[in-house]
């Protein structure tokens, strides 16, 4: 992290001055993110530009880039996730303000008039992690289930017959009971 990078900034004042902050941060320094990673080696590069939109709302634009090491949930081996996220944030004070933002703008709620720059970077990286991280099927060492493939033809016929008459078994039992009486 750059020694000149402030920890907290006033987003409205920064937008009025069109401030820009950029740098690198070690993944190990992002504690919430670090707990989700298999390895905290590496860093994230970022750029945050504060500006005002045509309605005088404070906005934060920029990018976050990193390569993170996660555990594949299919084979439990290490996998690399490259992140190249574009930020397009609208600064809000109360949740109701989010409704007035354009659809392509994500809200960032600011409490006590300040925003922590590295929290913005960390949030973007956390959001980039899939709910279930996995290698691509052709890159994974685990055997990939082909559940989406069609079953063999003889299994399809059997399934079709059962689906056509789910009460066929009951009808057979009734016939058997009637013949015994």
mmCIF file of C-alpha atoms in Angstrom:
data_model
loop_
_atom_site.group_PDB
_atom_site.id
_atom_site.type_symbol
_atom_site.label_atom_id
_atom_site.label_comp_id
_atom_site.label_asym_id
_atom_site.label_seq_id
_atom_site.Cartn_x
_atom_site.Cartn_y
_atom_site.Cartn_z
ATOM 1 C CA UNK A 1 0.000 0.000 0.000
ATOM 2 C CA UNK A 2 1.235 3.471 -0.796
ATOM 3 C CA UNK A 3 2.354 5.471 2.231
ATOM 4 C CA UNK A 4 0.523 8.511 0.842
ATOM 5 C CA UNK A 5 -2.819 6.723 0.655
ATOM 6 C CA UNK A 6 -5.186 7.984 3.365
ATOM 7 C CA UNK A 7 -7.072 5.331 5.286
ATOM 8 C CA UNK A 8 -10.376 7.249 5.269
ATOM 9 C CA UNK A 9 -11.701 9.932 2.924
ATOM 10 C CA UNK A 10 -14.773 12.123 2.759
ATOM 11 C CA UNK A 11 -16.377 10.939 -0.515
ATOM 12 C CA UNK A 12 -18.301 14.181 -1.131
ATOM 13 C CA UNK A 13 -15.265 16.392 -0.612
ATOM 14 C CA UNK A 14 -13.084 14.020 -2.657
ATOM 15 C CA UNK A 15 -15.652 14.064 -5.490
ATOM 16 C CA UNK A 16 -15.765 17.867 -5.453
ATOM 17 C CA UNK A 17 -11.955 17.910 -5.793
ATOM 18 C CA UNK A 18 -11.941 15.025 -8.337
ATOM 19 C CA UNK A 19 -9.439 13.105 -6.230
ATOM 20 C CA UNK A 20 -7.894 9.901 -7.460
ATOM 21 C CA UNK A 21 -6.209 7.192 -5.406
ATOM 22 C CA UNK A 22 -4.295 4.217 -6.750
ATOM 23 C CA UNK A 23 -1.881 1.633 -5.498
ATOM 24 C CA UNK A 24 -1.340 -1.946 -4.436
ATOM 25 C CA UNK A 25 -2.384 -3.741 -1.272
ATOM 26 C CA UNK A 26 -1.195 -7.135 -0.031
ATOM 27 C CA UNK A 27 -4.037 -9.676 0.091
ATOM 28 C CA UNK A 28 -2.859 -10.636 3.595
ATOM 29 C CA UNK A 29 -3.720 -7.084 4.751
ATOM 30 C CA UNK A 30 -7.380 -7.548 3.767
ATOM 31 C CA UNK A 31 -8.462 -9.601 6.782
ATOM 32 C CA UNK A 32 -12.039 -10.466 5.759
ATOM 33 C CA UNK A 33 -10.865 -11.558 2.313
ATOM 34 C CA UNK A 34 -7.806 -13.405 3.641
ATOM 35 C CA UNK A 35 -10.013 -15.773 5.643
ATOM 36 C CA UNK A 36 -11.695 -16.867 2.383
ATOM 37 C CA UNK A 37 -8.477 -17.601 0.495
ATOM 38 C CA UNK A 38 -6.381 -20.738 0.442
ATOM 39 C CA UNK A 39 -3.251 -18.590 0.189
ATOM 40 C CA UNK A 40 -2.791 -14.893 0.936
ATOM 41 C CA UNK A 41 0.215 -14.588 -1.371
ATOM 42 C CA UNK A 42 -0.056 -11.755 -3.853
ATOM 43 C CA UNK A 43 -1.590 -8.337 -3.985
ATOM 44 C CA UNK A 44 -4.371 -6.323 -5.532
ATOM 45 C CA UNK A 45 -3.916 -3.319 -7.785
ATOM 46 C CA UNK A 46 -6.579 -0.619 -7.619
ATOM 47 C CA UNK A 47 -7.595 2.808 -8.825
ATOM 48 C CA UNK A 48 -10.412 4.829 -7.255
ATOM 49 C CA UNK A 49 -11.582 8.058 -8.915
ATOM 50 C CA UNK A 50 -14.009 10.312 -7.056
ATOM 51 C CA UNK A 51 -16.262 12.502 -9.186
ATOM 52 C CA UNK A 52 -19.739 13.978 -9.459
ATOM 53 C CA UNK A 53 -22.336 12.859 -11.953
ATOM 54 C CA UNK A 54 -24.742 15.117 -13.867
ATOM 55 C CA UNK A 55 -27.094 15.212 -10.837
ATOM 56 C CA UNK A 56 -24.229 16.256 -8.522
ATOM 57 C CA UNK A 57 -24.167 12.875 -6.766
ATOM 58 C CA UNK A 58 -20.799 11.648 -5.515
ATOM 59 C CA UNK A 59 -19.528 8.725 -7.517
ATOM 60 C CA UNK A 60 -16.548 6.385 -7.242
ATOM 61 C CA UNK A 61 -15.222 4.823 -10.428
ATOM 62 C CA UNK A 62 -12.170 2.721 -11.049
ATOM 63 C CA UNK A 63 -10.938 -0.845 -11.058
ATOM 64 C CA UNK A 64 -9.562 -3.630 -8.878
ATOM 65 C CA UNK A 65 -7.255 -6.317 -10.303
ATOM 66 C CA UNK A 66 -5.837 -9.348 -8.567
ATOM 67 C CA UNK A 67 -5.233 -13.063 -8.828
ATOM 68 C CA UNK A 68 -6.449 -14.941 -5.787
ATOM 69 C CA UNK A 69 -5.790 -18.544 -4.717
ATOM 70 C CA UNK A 70 -8.927 -20.424 -3.680
ATOM 71 C CA UNK A 71 -9.759 -24.055 -2.988
ATOM 72 C CA UNK A 72 -11.693 -25.814 -5.744
ATOM 73 C CA UNK A 73 -14.792 -27.309 -4.123
ATOM 74 C CA UNK A 74 -14.840 -30.175 -6.602
ATOM 75 C CA UNK A 75 -11.264 -31.541 -6.289
ATOM 76 C CA UNK A 76 -10.082 -29.609 -3.178
ATOM 77 C CA UNK A 77 -6.925 -28.493 -5.036
ATOM 78 C CA UNK A 78 -5.696 -24.912 -5.339
ATOM 79 C CA UNK A 79 -7.112 -22.814 -8.134
ATOM 80 C CA UNK A 80 -6.386 -19.323 -9.379
ATOM 81 C CA UNK A 81 -9.147 -16.762 -9.799
ATOM 82 C CA UNK A 82 -8.221 -13.718 -11.852
ATOM 83 C CA UNK A 83 -10.248 -10.635 -10.972
ATOM 84 C CA UNK A 84 -10.473 -7.573 -13.194
ATOM 85 C CA UNK A 85 -13.426 -5.683 -11.735
ATOM 86 C CA UNK A 86 -14.711 -2.297 -12.857
ATOM 87 C CA UNK A 87 -16.139 -0.104 -10.098
ATOM 88 C CA UNK A 88 -19.106 2.153 -10.710
ATOM 89 C CA UNK A 89 -20.369 3.195 -7.277
ATOM 90 C CA UNK A 90 -22.823 5.809 -6.087
ATOM 91 C CA UNK A 91 -22.303 7.218 -2.610
ATOM 92 C CA UNK A 92 -25.424 7.149 -0.430
ATOM 93 C CA UNK A 93 -26.179 7.957 3.204
ATOM 94 C CA UNK A 94 -29.468 6.057 3.611
ATOM 95 C CA UNK A 95 -30.725 2.936 1.785
ATOM 96 C CA UNK A 96 -33.637 4.819 0.169
ATOM 97 C CA UNK A 97 -31.154 6.823 -1.916
ATOM 98 C CA UNK A 98 -30.104 3.639 -3.730
ATOM 99 C CA UNK A 99 -33.455 3.591 -5.554
ATOM 100 C CA UNK A 100 -32.584 6.889 -7.262
ATOM 101 C CA UNK A 101 -29.287 5.640 -8.683
ATOM 102 C CA UNK A 102 -29.074 4.499 -12.311
ATOM 103 C CA UNK A 103 -29.324 0.709 -12.790
ATOM 104 C CA UNK A 104 -25.649 0.318 -13.705
ATOM 105 C CA UNK A 105 -24.492 2.035 -10.496
ATOM 106 C CA UNK A 106 -23.968 0.056 -7.303
ATOM 107 C CA UNK A 107 -24.691 1.880 -4.038
ATOM 108 C CA UNK A 108 -22.067 2.258 -1.330
ATOM 109 C CA UNK A 109 -23.498 3.437 1.968
ATOM 110 C CA UNK A 110 -21.256 5.808 3.885
ATOM 111 C CA UNK A 111 -21.559 6.057 7.639
ATOM 112 C CA UNK A 112 -20.268 9.005 9.640
ATOM 113 C CA UNK A 113 -19.253 10.842 6.464
ATOM 114 C CA UNK A 114 -16.155 8.775 5.701
ATOM 115 C CA UNK A 115 -15.295 5.787 3.552
ATOM 116 C CA UNK A 116 -12.293 3.496 4.076
ATOM 117 C CA UNK A 117 -10.564 3.119 0.722
ATOM 118 C CA UNK A 118 -9.305 -0.410 1.307
ATOM 119 C CA UNK A 119 -12.810 -1.525 2.306
ATOM 120 C CA UNK A 120 -13.929 -0.651 -1.230
ATOM 121 C CA UNK A 121 -11.120 -2.758 -2.689
ATOM 122 C CA UNK A 122 -11.771 -5.656 -0.313
ATOM 123 C CA UNK A 123 -15.536 -5.653 -0.948
ATOM 124 C CA UNK A 124 -14.981 -5.826 -4.696
ATOM 125 C CA UNK A 125 -12.641 -8.799 -4.335
ATOM 126 C CA UNK A 126 -15.049 -10.597 -1.996
ATOM 127 C CA UNK A 127 -17.909 -10.054 -4.442
ATOM 128 C CA UNK A 128 -15.795 -11.584 -7.227
ATOM 129 C CA UNK A 129 -15.443 -14.919 -5.400
ATOM 130 C CA UNK A 130 -18.018 -17.433 -6.683
ATOM 131 C CA UNK A 131 -20.320 -18.990 -4.115
ATOM 132 C CA UNK A 132 -18.801 -22.373 -4.965
ATOM 133 C CA UNK A 133 -15.325 -21.893 -6.437
ATOM 134 C CA UNK A 134 -14.433 -24.616 -8.947
ATOM 135 C CA UNK A 135 -11.965 -25.220 -11.740
ATOM 136 C CA UNK A 136 -13.382 -25.383 -15.226
ATOM 137 C CA UNK A 137 -14.519 -29.016 -15.787
ATOM 138 C CA UNK A 138 -11.709 -29.712 -18.254
ATOM 139 C CA UNK A 139 -9.103 -28.328 -15.784
ATOM 140 C CA UNK A 140 -10.305 -30.116 -12.650
ATOM 141 C CA UNK A 141 -8.631 -33.282 -11.356
ATOM 142 C CA UNK A 142 -11.869 -34.633 -9.881
ATOM 143 C CA UNK A 143 -14.110 -36.795 -11.989
ATOM 144 C CA UNK A 144 -16.839 -34.580 -13.295
ATOM 145 C CA UNK A 145 -20.365 -35.913 -13.070
ATOM 146 C CA UNK A 146 -22.213 -35.808 -16.325
ATOM 147 C CA UNK A 147 -25.623 -35.421 -14.736
ATOM 148 C CA UNK A 148 -26.725 -33.142 -17.546
ATOM 149 C CA UNK A 149 -26.158 -35.893 -20.152
ATOM 150 C CA UNK A 150 -29.122 -37.987 -21.306
ATOM 151 C CA UNK A 151 -29.470 -41.492 -19.803
ATOM 152 C CA UNK A 152 -29.172 -44.550 -22.097
ATOM 153 C CA UNK A 153 -32.220 -45.274 -24.306
ATOM 154 C CA UNK A 154 -33.437 -48.307 -22.281
ATOM 155 C CA UNK A 155 -33.425 -46.213 -19.081
ATOM 156 C CA UNK A 156 -35.315 -43.442 -20.850
ATOM 157 C CA UNK A 157 -38.081 -45.887 -21.897
ATOM 158 C CA UNK A 158 -38.455 -47.187 -18.348
ATOM 159 C CA UNK A 159 -38.620 -43.670 -16.938
ATOM 160 C CA UNK A 160 -41.174 -42.695 -19.593
ATOM 161 C CA UNK A 161 -43.385 -45.690 -18.766
ATOM 162 C CA UNK A 162 -43.296 -44.854 -15.068
ATOM 163 C CA UNK A 163 -44.025 -41.212 -15.754
ATOM 164 C CA UNK A 164 -47.014 -42.094 -17.965
ATOM 165 C CA UNK A 165 -48.817 -44.046 -15.247
ATOM 166 C CA UNK A 166 -47.576 -43.453 -11.711
ATOM 167 C CA UNK A 167 -50.432 -45.611 -10.319
ATOM 168 C CA UNK A 168 -49.605 -48.695 -12.411
ATOM 169 C CA UNK A 169 -48.086 -50.393 -9.358
ATOM 170 C CA UNK A 170 -51.262 -49.782 -7.344
ATOM 171 C CA UNK A 171 -53.396 -51.147 -10.168
ATOM 172 C CA UNK A 172 -51.246 -54.294 -10.200
ATOM 173 C CA UNK A 173 -51.695 -54.736 -6.442
ATOM 174 C CA UNK A 174 -55.461 -54.286 -6.744
ATOM 175 C CA UNK A 175 -55.647 -56.913 -9.475
ATOM 176 C CA UNK A 176 -53.603 -59.325 -7.351
ATOM 177 C CA UNK A 177 -55.858 -58.712 -4.321
ATOM 178 C CA UNK A 178 -59.049 -59.204 -6.413
ATOM 179 C CA UNK A 179 -57.819 -62.519 -7.819
ATOM 180 C CA UNK A 180 -57.007 -63.838 -4.320
ATOM 181 C CA UNK A 181 -60.578 -63.209 -3.120
#
